[in-house]
Coordinates of C-alpha atoms in Angstrom, one line a residue:
Chain G
X162 CA 258.7 -62.2 -119.0
X163 CA 256.2 -59.5 -117.5
X164 CA 253.2 -60.2 -115.3
X165 CA 250.9 -57.4 -115.7
X166 CA 247.8 -56.6 -113.8
X167 CA 244.7 -54.9 -115.2
X168 CA 241.7 -53.5 -113.3
X169 CA 238.6 -53.7 -115.3
X170 CA 234.8 -53.0 -115.1
X171 CA 231.9 -54.8 -117.0
X172 CA 228.1 -54.6 -117.0
X173 CA 227.5 -58.7 -117.2
X174 CA 224.3 -58.5 -119.1
X175 CA 225.5 -59.7 -122.4
X176 CA 227.7 -62.3 -121.1
X177 CA 227.9 -65.9 -120.0
X178 CA 229.7 -64.9 -117.1
X179 CA 233.5 -64.3 -116.9
X180 CA 235.2 -67.6 -117.6
X181 CA 235.6 -68.9 -120.9
X182 CA 233.1 -71.5 -121.9
X183 CA 233.2 -73.3 -125.2
X184 CA 230.7 -71.4 -128.1
X185 CA 229.8 -68.9 -125.5
X186 CA 231.0 -64.8 -125.4
X187 CA 232.2 -64.3 -122.3
X188 CA 234.1 -61.5 -120.4
X189 CA 237.7 -63.4 -120.3
X190 CA 237.1 -64.4 -124.0
X191 CA 236.3 -60.8 -124.9
X192 CA 239.6 -59.9 -123.1
X193 CA 242.1 -62.5 -124.6
X194 CA 240.4 -61.8 -128.1
X195 CA 241.5 -58.2 -127.7
X196 CA 245.2 -59.3 -126.0
X197 CA 245.9 -61.4 -128.8
X198 CA 245.4 -58.6 -131.4
X199 CA 247.6 -56.3 -129.3
X200 CA 250.4 -58.6 -128.6
X201 CA 249.9 -61.2 -131.2
X202 CA 250.6 -63.8 -128.2
X203 CA 248.2 -66.4 -127.4
X204 CA 247.4 -65.3 -123.6
X205 CA 245.7 -67.1 -121.1
X206 CA 244.5 -64.5 -118.3
X207 CA 243.9 -65.4 -114.8
X208 CA 240.8 -63.7 -113.0
X209 CA 240.3 -62.8 -109.5
X210 CA 237.4 -65.1 -109.7
X211 CA 234.3 -66.2 -111.4
X212 CA 231.1 -64.5 -111.8
X213 CA 228.0 -65.8 -113.2
X214 CA 226.1 -64.4 -116.2
X215 CA 224.4 -61.2 -115.6
X216 CA 227.0 -60.4 -112.8
X217 CA 228.6 -57.0 -112.7
X218 CA 232.2 -55.8 -111.6
X219 CA 233.1 -52.5 -110.5
X220 CA 236.9 -53.3 -110.0
X221 CA 237.9 -56.9 -111.3
X222 CA 241.6 -57.6 -111.5
X223 CA 243.3 -60.1 -113.6
X224 CA 246.8 -60.7 -114.3
X225 CA 248.6 -62.0 -117.4
X226 CA 252.3 -63.0 -118.2
X227 CA 253.4 -61.8 -121.6
X228 CA 256.3 -60.8 -123.5
X229 CA 254.9 -57.8 -125.3
X230 CA 257.0 -54.7 -124.9
X231 CA 253.6 -52.4 -124.8
X232 CA 253.9 -49.6 -122.0
X233 CA 251.2 -50.4 -119.4
X234 CA 249.0 -46.9 -120.0
X235 CA 249.6 -47.8 -123.8
X236 CA 247.6 -51.3 -123.0
X237 CA 244.8 -49.4 -121.4
X238 CA 244.0 -47.1 -124.4
X239 CA 244.5 -49.5 -127.0
X240 CA 242.3 -52.3 -125.1
X241 CA 239.4 -49.8 -124.3
X242 CA 239.6 -48.9 -128.2
X243 CA 239.0 -52.5 -129.1
X244 CA 237.0 -53.9 -126.4
X245 CA 233.1 -53.5 -126.7
X246 CA 231.7 -50.8 -124.4
X247 CA 230.5 -52.8 -121.8
X248 CA 234.0 -53.9 -120.8
X249 CA 236.5 -51.3 -119.7
X250 CA 240.1 -51.1 -118.7
X251 CA 241.0 -48.4 -115.8
X252 CA 244.5 -49.4 -115.0
X253 CA 247.3 -51.5 -115.7
X254 CA 250.5 -52.2 -114.0
X255 CA 253.5 -54.3 -113.6
X256 CA 253.2 -56.9 -111.0
X257 CA 255.6 -59.2 -108.9
X258 CA 256.3 -62.7 -111.1
X259 CA 254.3 -64.6 -108.5
X260 CA 251.5 -62.3 -108.2
X261 CA 248.2 -64.1 -108.9
X262 CA 244.7 -62.7 -109.2
X263 CA 243.0 -65.6 -107.7
X264 CA 244.9 -66.9 -105.0
X265 CA 246.5 -63.4 -103.7
X266 CA 243.4 -61.7 -102.6
X267 CA 243.2 -60.9 -99.0
X268 CA 239.2 -60.2 -99.3
X269 CA 236.9 -59.0 -101.6
X270 CA 233.7 -57.0 -101.4
X271 CA 230.2 -57.5 -103.5
X272 CA 227.4 -55.4 -103.3
X273 CA 223.8 -56.4 -104.1
X274 CA 221.2 -53.6 -105.1
X275 CA 217.0 -54.6 -104.6
X276 CA 214.9 -52.2 -106.0
X277 CA 212.2 -52.0 -103.3
X278 CA 209.2 -50.0 -104.4
X279 CA 205.8 -50.5 -106.0
X280 CA 206.7 -50.3 -109.9
X281 CA 209.9 -51.7 -111.6
X282 CA 212.1 -48.8 -113.2
X283 CA 213.4 -49.2 -116.9
X284 CA 216.7 -47.6 -116.1
X285 CA 217.7 -49.9 -113.5
X286 CA 216.4 -53.1 -115.0
X287 CA 219.8 -55.0 -115.4
X288 CA 221.0 -53.4 -112.6
X289 CA 218.9 -54.1 -109.5
X290 CA 216.9 -56.9 -108.5
X291 CA 213.1 -55.3 -108.4
X292 CA 211.1 -56.6 -105.6
X293 CA 208.2 -54.9 -104.6
X294 CA 207.1 -56.3 -101.2
X295 CA 208.1 -53.7 -98.5
X296 CA 211.5 -54.7 -96.9
X297 CA 212.1 -53.8 -93.2
X298 CA 215.7 -52.9 -93.2
X299 CA 216.2 -52.3 -89.8
X300 CA 215.3 -56.0 -89.0
X301 CA 217.6 -57.3 -92.0
X302 CA 220.7 -54.7 -90.5
X303 CA 220.2 -56.3 -87.1
X304 CA 220.5 -59.8 -88.5
X305 CA 223.7 -59.0 -90.0
X306 CA 225.9 -59.8 -86.7
X307 CA 224.6 -63.4 -87.0
X308 CA 226.6 -63.8 -90.2
X309 CA 229.6 -61.6 -89.5
X310 CA 232.5 -63.6 -88.3
X311 CA 234.6 -67.1 -89.0
X312 CA 231.8 -69.5 -89.5
X313 CA 231.2 -72.7 -91.7
X314 CA 228.6 -71.3 -94.2
X315 CA 227.8 -74.5 -95.7
X316 CA 224.1 -73.8 -95.3
X317 CA 224.9 -70.7 -98.2
X318 CA 226.5 -72.5 -100.8
X319 CA 224.6 -73.7 -103.8
X320 CA 225.1 -77.3 -105.3
X321 CA 227.8 -77.6 -107.7
X322 CA 230.4 -75.6 -105.3
X323 CA 233.6 -77.9 -104.7
X324 CA 236.0 -76.9 -101.8
X325 CA 237.9 -78.1 -99.2
X326 CA 236.3 -76.3 -96.7
X327 CA 233.1 -74.3 -96.3
X328 CA 234.6 -72.0 -93.7
X329 CA 234.9 -68.3 -94.6
X330 CA 235.3 -65.1 -92.7
X331 CA 233.1 -62.7 -93.1
X332 CA 234.5 -59.1 -92.0
X333 CA 231.6 -56.8 -93.2
X334 CA 227.9 -57.1 -93.9
X335 CA 225.6 -54.1 -94.1
X336 CA 222.2 -53.2 -95.2
X337 CA 221.4 -49.6 -96.1
X338 CA 218.5 -47.9 -97.7
X339 CA 219.3 -45.4 -100.2
X340 CA 215.8 -44.0 -101.9
X341 CA 214.0 -46.9 -103.2
X342 CA 217.2 -49.0 -103.1
X343 CA 218.3 -51.4 -100.5
X344 CA 222.0 -52.3 -100.7
X345 CA 223.5 -55.1 -99.0
X346 CA 227.5 -55.2 -98.9
X347 CA 229.5 -58.0 -97.7
X348 CA 233.2 -58.6 -97.5
X349 CA 235.2 -61.7 -96.9
X350 CA 238.5 -63.5 -97.3
X351 CA 236.5 -65.8 -99.8
X352 CA 233.0 -66.6 -100.9
X353 CA 231.3 -70.0 -101.5
X354 CA 229.4 -70.4 -104.9
X355 CA 226.3 -68.2 -104.9
X356 CA 227.1 -67.6 -101.3
X357 CA 226.1 -63.6 -101.8
X358 CA 223.0 -64.1 -103.6
X359 CA 221.8 -66.8 -101.1
X360 CA 222.9 -64.5 -98.1
X361 CA 220.8 -61.6 -99.7
X362 CA 218.0 -64.3 -100.4
X363 CA 218.1 -65.2 -96.5
X364 CA 218.3 -61.6 -95.2
X365 CA 215.0 -60.7 -97.6
X366 CA 213.1 -63.4 -95.8
X367 CA 214.0 -61.7 -92.6
X368 CA 212.8 -58.3 -94.2
X369 CA 209.3 -59.5 -95.2
X370 CA 209.1 -61.5 -91.6
X371 CA 209.1 -64.9 -92.8
X372 CA 212.2 -65.3 -90.6
X373 CA 213.7 -64.4 -87.8
X374 CA 217.3 -63.5 -86.5
X375 CA 217.1 -66.8 -84.4
X376 CA 216.1 -68.8 -87.5
X377 CA 219.1 -67.7 -89.3
X378 CA 221.7 -68.8 -86.6
X379 CA 220.1 -72.1 -86.6
X380 CA 220.3 -72.5 -90.2
X381 CA 223.9 -71.6 -90.1
X382 CA 224.2 -74.1 -87.6
X383 CA 222.3 -76.9 -89.1
X384 CA 224.6 -76.1 -92.3
X385 CA 221.5 -77.0 -94.4
X386 CA 221.0 -75.2 -97.7
X387 CA 217.7 -76.3 -98.2
X388 CA 216.4 -74.0 -94.9
X389 CA 218.4 -70.5 -96.0
X390 CA 216.4 -68.2 -98.6
X391 CA 216.5 -68.5 -102.3
X392 CA 219.1 -67.7 -104.5
X393 CA 218.5 -64.0 -105.7
X394 CA 219.1 -63.2 -109.4
X395 CA 222.6 -62.2 -110.7
X396 CA 221.7 -58.8 -112.2
X397 CA 221.5 -57.2 -108.7
X398 CA 225.4 -58.7 -107.9
X399 CA 228.5 -56.6 -108.3
X400 CA 231.8 -57.7 -107.7
X401 CA 232.7 -54.2 -105.8
X402 CA 236.4 -54.6 -105.1
X403 CA 239.3 -56.8 -104.3
X404 CA 241.8 -56.3 -101.7
X405 CA 245.5 -57.7 -102.3
Chain H
X439 CA 185.3 -42.7 -124.1
X440 CA 188.3 -42.6 -121.6
X441 CA 191.3 -40.7 -122.0
X442 CA 194.0 -42.2 -119.9
X443 CA 197.2 -40.6 -119.5
X444 CA 200.8 -42.8 -118.4
X445 CA 203.6 -42.1 -117.1
X446 CA 206.6 -44.4 -118.4
X447 CA 210.3 -44.6 -118.2
X448 CA 212.6 -46.4 -120.8
X449 CA 216.1 -47.1 -121.3
X450 CA 215.9 -46.1 -125.4
X451 CA 219.4 -48.4 -126.0
X452 CA 217.7 -51.4 -127.8
X453 CA 214.8 -48.9 -129.7
X454 CA 214.7 -47.1 -132.8
X455 CA 213.2 -44.3 -131.0
X456 CA 209.9 -43.6 -129.4
X457 CA 207.8 -43.3 -132.6
X458 CA 206.4 -45.9 -134.8
X459 CA 208.4 -47.0 -137.9
X460 CA 207.9 -49.7 -140.6
X461 CA 209.4 -53.1 -139.3
X462 CA 211.4 -51.5 -136.3
X463 CA 210.9 -52.0 -133.0
X464 CA 210.1 -48.7 -131.3
X465 CA 208.8 -47.4 -127.5
X466 CA 205.6 -46.5 -129.0
X467 CA 205.3 -50.3 -131.1
X468 CA 205.9 -52.1 -127.8
X469 CA 203.3 -49.9 -125.8
X470 CA 200.7 -50.5 -128.2
X471 CA 201.2 -54.1 -128.8
X472 CA 200.7 -54.4 -124.7
X473 CA 197.6 -52.2 -124.8
X474 CA 196.1 -54.4 -127.6
X475 CA 196.8 -57.3 -125.6
X476 CA 195.3 -55.5 -122.5
X477 CA 192.2 -54.2 -124.2
X478 CA 191.7 -56.0 -127.5
X479 CA 191.5 -52.6 -129.1
X480 CA 193.6 -51.5 -131.6
X481 CA 194.6 -48.3 -129.7
X482 CA 197.0 -45.4 -131.2
X483 CA 199.0 -43.3 -128.3
X484 CA 199.9 -39.9 -128.6
X485 CA 203.5 -39.4 -127.1
X486 CA 204.8 -36.1 -125.4
X487 CA 207.2 -36.0 -128.1
X488 CA 209.7 -38.1 -130.5
X489 CA 212.9 -39.1 -129.1
X490 CA 215.5 -40.8 -131.3
X491 CA 217.3 -43.9 -131.1
X492 CA 219.2 -44.5 -127.9
X493 CA 217.9 -41.5 -125.9
X494 CA 216.2 -42.2 -122.6
X495 CA 213.4 -40.8 -120.6
X496 CA 212.9 -40.7 -116.7
X497 CA 209.3 -39.6 -117.0
X498 CA 207.7 -39.5 -120.4
X499 CA 203.6 -39.3 -121.2
X500 CA 201.4 -40.4 -123.5
X501 CA 197.6 -40.3 -123.6
X502 CA 195.4 -43.0 -125.1
X503 CA 191.6 -42.9 -125.8
X504 CA 190.0 -46.3 -124.9
X505 CA 186.5 -47.8 -124.0
X506 CA 188.8 -50.7 -121.7
X507 CA 186.8 -50.8 -118.0
X508 CA 190.5 -52.0 -116.6
X509 CA 191.1 -49.5 -113.7
X510 CA 194.0 -47.4 -113.7
X511 CA 196.2 -49.2 -111.3
X512 CA 195.8 -52.6 -113.1
X513 CA 196.7 -51.1 -116.0
X514 CA 200.2 -50.3 -114.2
X515 CA 200.3 -53.7 -112.9
X516 CA 199.6 -55.7 -116.0
X517 CA 201.3 -53.3 -118.5
X518 CA 204.9 -53.9 -116.3
X519 CA 204.3 -57.7 -116.4
X520 CA 204.0 -57.5 -120.1
X521 CA 206.4 -54.9 -121.2
X522 CA 210.1 -55.8 -121.6
X523 CA 211.7 -54.9 -118.6
X524 CA 213.5 -51.4 -120.3
X525 CA 210.3 -49.8 -120.6
X526 CA 208.4 -49.4 -117.3
X527 CA 205.1 -47.6 -116.1
X528 CA 205.1 -45.7 -113.1
X529 CA 201.5 -44.1 -113.2
X530 CA 197.9 -43.9 -115.1
X531 CA 195.4 -41.9 -114.5
X532 CA 192.2 -40.3 -116.2
X533 CA 192.7 -37.2 -118.0
X534 CA 190.1 -34.6 -119.5
X535 CA 188.8 -35.5 -122.9
X536 CA 191.0 -32.7 -124.5
X537 CA 194.1 -33.5 -122.6
X538 CA 196.6 -33.9 -125.4
X539 CA 200.3 -35.4 -124.2
X540 CA 202.2 -33.6 -127.2
X541 CA 200.3 -30.3 -127.6
X542 CA 199.4 -29.4 -124.0
X543 CA 203.1 -29.3 -122.3
X544 CA 203.9 -26.1 -120.6
X545 CA 207.6 -27.1 -120.8
X546 CA 209.7 -29.9 -120.8
X547 CA 213.1 -30.5 -119.1
X548 CA 216.1 -32.6 -120.7
X549 CA 219.5 -33.9 -118.9
X550 CA 222.4 -34.6 -121.1
X551 CA 225.1 -36.4 -118.9
X552 CA 229.1 -36.5 -119.8
X553 CA 231.4 -38.9 -118.5
X554 CA 234.4 -36.8 -118.3
X555 CA 237.5 -38.7 -117.2
X556 CA 240.8 -40.3 -118.7
X557 CA 239.1 -43.7 -119.1
X558 CA 235.6 -45.1 -120.3
X559 CA 233.3 -46.9 -117.5
X560 CA 231.6 -49.9 -118.5
X561 CA 228.4 -49.6 -116.5
X562 CA 227.6 -46.0 -117.8
X563 CA 228.4 -47.1 -121.4
X564 CA 224.9 -46.5 -122.9
X565 CA 224.2 -43.9 -120.1
X566 CA 226.7 -41.4 -120.5
X567 CA 228.8 -39.9 -123.4
X568 CA 232.2 -40.7 -122.8
X569 CA 234.5 -37.7 -123.5
X570 CA 238.1 -37.7 -122.0
X571 CA 239.0 -34.2 -122.7
X572 CA 239.0 -32.2 -119.7
X573 CA 236.0 -29.7 -119.6
X574 CA 236.0 -26.2 -118.1
X575 CA 232.6 -26.4 -116.5
X576 CA 232.7 -22.9 -115.1
X577 CA 233.3 -21.7 -118.5
X578 CA 230.4 -23.7 -119.9
X579 CA 228.0 -22.6 -116.9
X580 CA 229.1 -19.3 -117.7
X581 CA 228.2 -19.1 -121.2
X582 CA 224.6 -20.5 -120.5
X583 CA 223.2 -16.9 -119.7
X584 CA 223.6 -16.2 -123.6
X585 CA 221.0 -19.1 -124.3
X586 CA 218.6 -18.6 -121.8
X587 CA 215.4 -16.5 -122.8
X588 CA 213.1 -16.4 -125.6
X589 CA 215.3 -16.1 -129.1
X590 CA 215.3 -17.8 -132.4
X591 CA 217.4 -20.9 -132.1
X592 CA 217.8 -21.9 -135.8
X593 CA 221.5 -22.3 -135.3
X594 CA 220.6 -25.4 -132.9
X595 CA 218.1 -27.1 -135.3
X596 CA 219.1 -30.2 -137.1
X597 CA 218.2 -30.2 -140.9
X598 CA 215.1 -32.1 -141.2
X599 CA 213.2 -30.4 -138.5
X600 CA 210.2 -28.8 -140.2
X601 CA 208.5 -26.4 -137.9
X602 CA 206.6 -22.8 -138.1
X603 CA 209.0 -20.9 -136.1
X604 CA 212.2 -21.6 -134.4
X605 CA 211.6 -19.3 -131.7
X606 CA 211.9 -21.2 -128.2
X607 CA 211.9 -19.9 -124.8
X608 CA 214.7 -21.6 -122.8
X609 CA 213.8 -21.4 -119.1
X610 CA 216.6 -23.1 -117.4
X611 CA 220.2 -24.2 -118.5
X612 CA 222.6 -25.4 -116.1
X613 CA 226.2 -27.2 -116.0
X614 CA 227.0 -29.1 -112.9
X615 CA 230.0 -31.2 -112.1
X616 CA 229.3 -34.5 -110.2
X617 CA 232.3 -36.1 -109.6
X618 CA 233.5 -37.4 -113.1
X619 CA 230.4 -36.4 -114.7
X620 CA 229.1 -33.3 -116.1
X621 CA 225.5 -33.2 -116.5
X622 CA 223.6 -30.3 -118.7
X623 CA 220.2 -29.6 -117.8
X624 CA 218.1 -27.6 -119.8
X625 CA 214.3 -26.7 -119.8
X626 CA 212.4 -24.8 -122.8
X627 CA 208.6 -24.5 -123.7
X628 CA 209.8 -26.5 -126.8
X629 CA 212.5 -27.9 -128.4
X630 CA 213.8 -27.9 -132.0
X631 CA 215.2 -31.1 -133.8
X632 CA 218.2 -32.2 -132.0
X633 CA 218.5 -28.8 -130.2
X634 CA 219.7 -30.4 -127.0
X635 CA 222.1 -32.3 -128.2
X636 CA 223.6 -29.5 -130.6
X637 CA 223.6 -27.3 -127.7
X638 CA 225.5 -29.8 -125.4
X639 CA 228.0 -30.2 -128.4
X640 CA 228.3 -26.1 -128.6
X641 CA 229.0 -25.7 -124.8
X642 CA 231.5 -28.3 -124.9
X643 CA 233.5 -26.5 -127.5
X644 CA 233.4 -23.9 -125.1
X645 CA 234.3 -26.2 -122.2
X646 CA 237.8 -26.9 -124.2
X647 CA 238.3 -23.6 -125.2
X648 CA 237.8 -23.8 -128.9
X649 CA 234.8 -21.0 -128.6
X650 CA 234.0 -18.5 -126.4
X651 CA 230.9 -17.0 -124.9
X652 CA 231.1 -14.1 -127.3
X653 CA 231.3 -16.7 -130.1
X654 CA 228.0 -18.1 -128.9
X655 CA 226.3 -14.8 -129.1
X656 CA 227.2 -14.5 -132.5
X657 CA 226.4 -18.0 -133.5
X658 CA 222.7 -17.4 -132.1
X659 CA 222.4 -13.9 -134.0
X660 CA 223.7 -15.4 -137.1
X661 CA 221.1 -18.3 -137.3
X662 CA 223.7 -20.8 -138.9
X663 CA 224.0 -24.1 -137.7
X664 CA 227.1 -24.8 -139.1
X665 CA 228.9 -22.6 -136.9
X666 CA 227.7 -24.3 -133.5
X667 CA 229.0 -27.3 -132.3
X668 CA 228.6 -31.0 -133.2
X669 CA 225.4 -33.1 -132.4
X670 CA 226.5 -35.2 -129.4
X671 CA 225.4 -39.1 -129.6
X672 CA 222.2 -40.1 -128.3
X673 CA 222.9 -42.3 -125.3
X674 CA 223.9 -39.4 -122.9
X675 CA 220.4 -37.7 -123.4
X676 CA 217.3 -38.2 -120.9
X677 CA 213.9 -36.7 -121.3
X678 CA 213.7 -35.9 -117.4
X679 CA 210.2 -34.5 -117.3
X680 CA 207.4 -32.8 -118.9
X681 CA 205.1 -30.3 -117.3
X682 CA 201.5 -29.8 -118.4

């Protein structure tokens, strides 16, 4: 049996997240619907992770086991012609039999985009979190070193996350100003539920002067979700890439 | 009576164009609905031009006569809080009594965005025209000089346009490659119906080698719409700015 790995992008605005849910249209349900049309098989795909409703993906990977003889490059063309235009396939290749999109990643990178100006901008409405209070990007950037490293990030996990350990290794965390946009980029070997959105909300508290770098250190030590910042909305979040 | 001029942006994807049409949701109908909530008046706004369904605007201007005492900066905040997030107001100011958003412009600039790569891209799906055949941007750019100037552009007018004269002055026309995107930028003292989309379609014929710069010269001389290229889709088109 072939094990195919696909690289896709999606605009999450119109979907109830990646994963199949009864009666809801999700990225996964659209992909499996189209794969059934192409292969005639009832395939179950394995995504590299769940994304919530409204979250986007620049490079998302999934794998699927199939008996279909369709060549990889034809899969790309055929899927793009059948999928809605807010889900696109950019690559398909043969993988080792044991490749597993969810368990094989070494690390992942997410980007969170904030539009930090006085007025909102129509063409970024589902793409950036509009936040009119000026953010001190230097202070936010300076605080990043407190988060970088292998730590227990229980304080940045939303309730509902079920995991054996809340220790993760954050290898990269930067805050950059690009015109009126503030971009937060974070890489780690794994992420807890809503971790990027809570880290972003916490860094924003620092950016408006309601929290300090020392507070952040204590919050992590105390492992208390309530002390951290709010969970910022999903539409500013992008799964940027996954590294296997 | 005050004459207020507003600068707005919109993502045209969800609307039946700018102008009010019975039973359809348009940019104008949304703006007038919100202005009624704020002023209590049945106001009729004057836009700087019509845009078709799916066309976007980076900087669009309209003016409106009102007796409302609301200060300009409060209008901006209040309208942004009441409008759908894909229509945003970035400025409001007092204008001379005879200022007319439609008749006063000296010239306007449009941008047309083409995604010119093998596969489509989800996050650009309603923002760029996806066109997988490679375009020769140098040839397209070289042909621009044939269009620039004050000429009769009847060949670039869709049927349905009702105008006294089809002479317009194109002051700027450039074709630029930005990564996988090809961007066409055009400024003129006025535009015929679908003119930008037909010029783009014609330049693309040159970009794929199906038409030459000399053909283009003849098409303009012959004033024949049928000889020009196709009308490319609306979702790649942006009203970029209007100069008064």
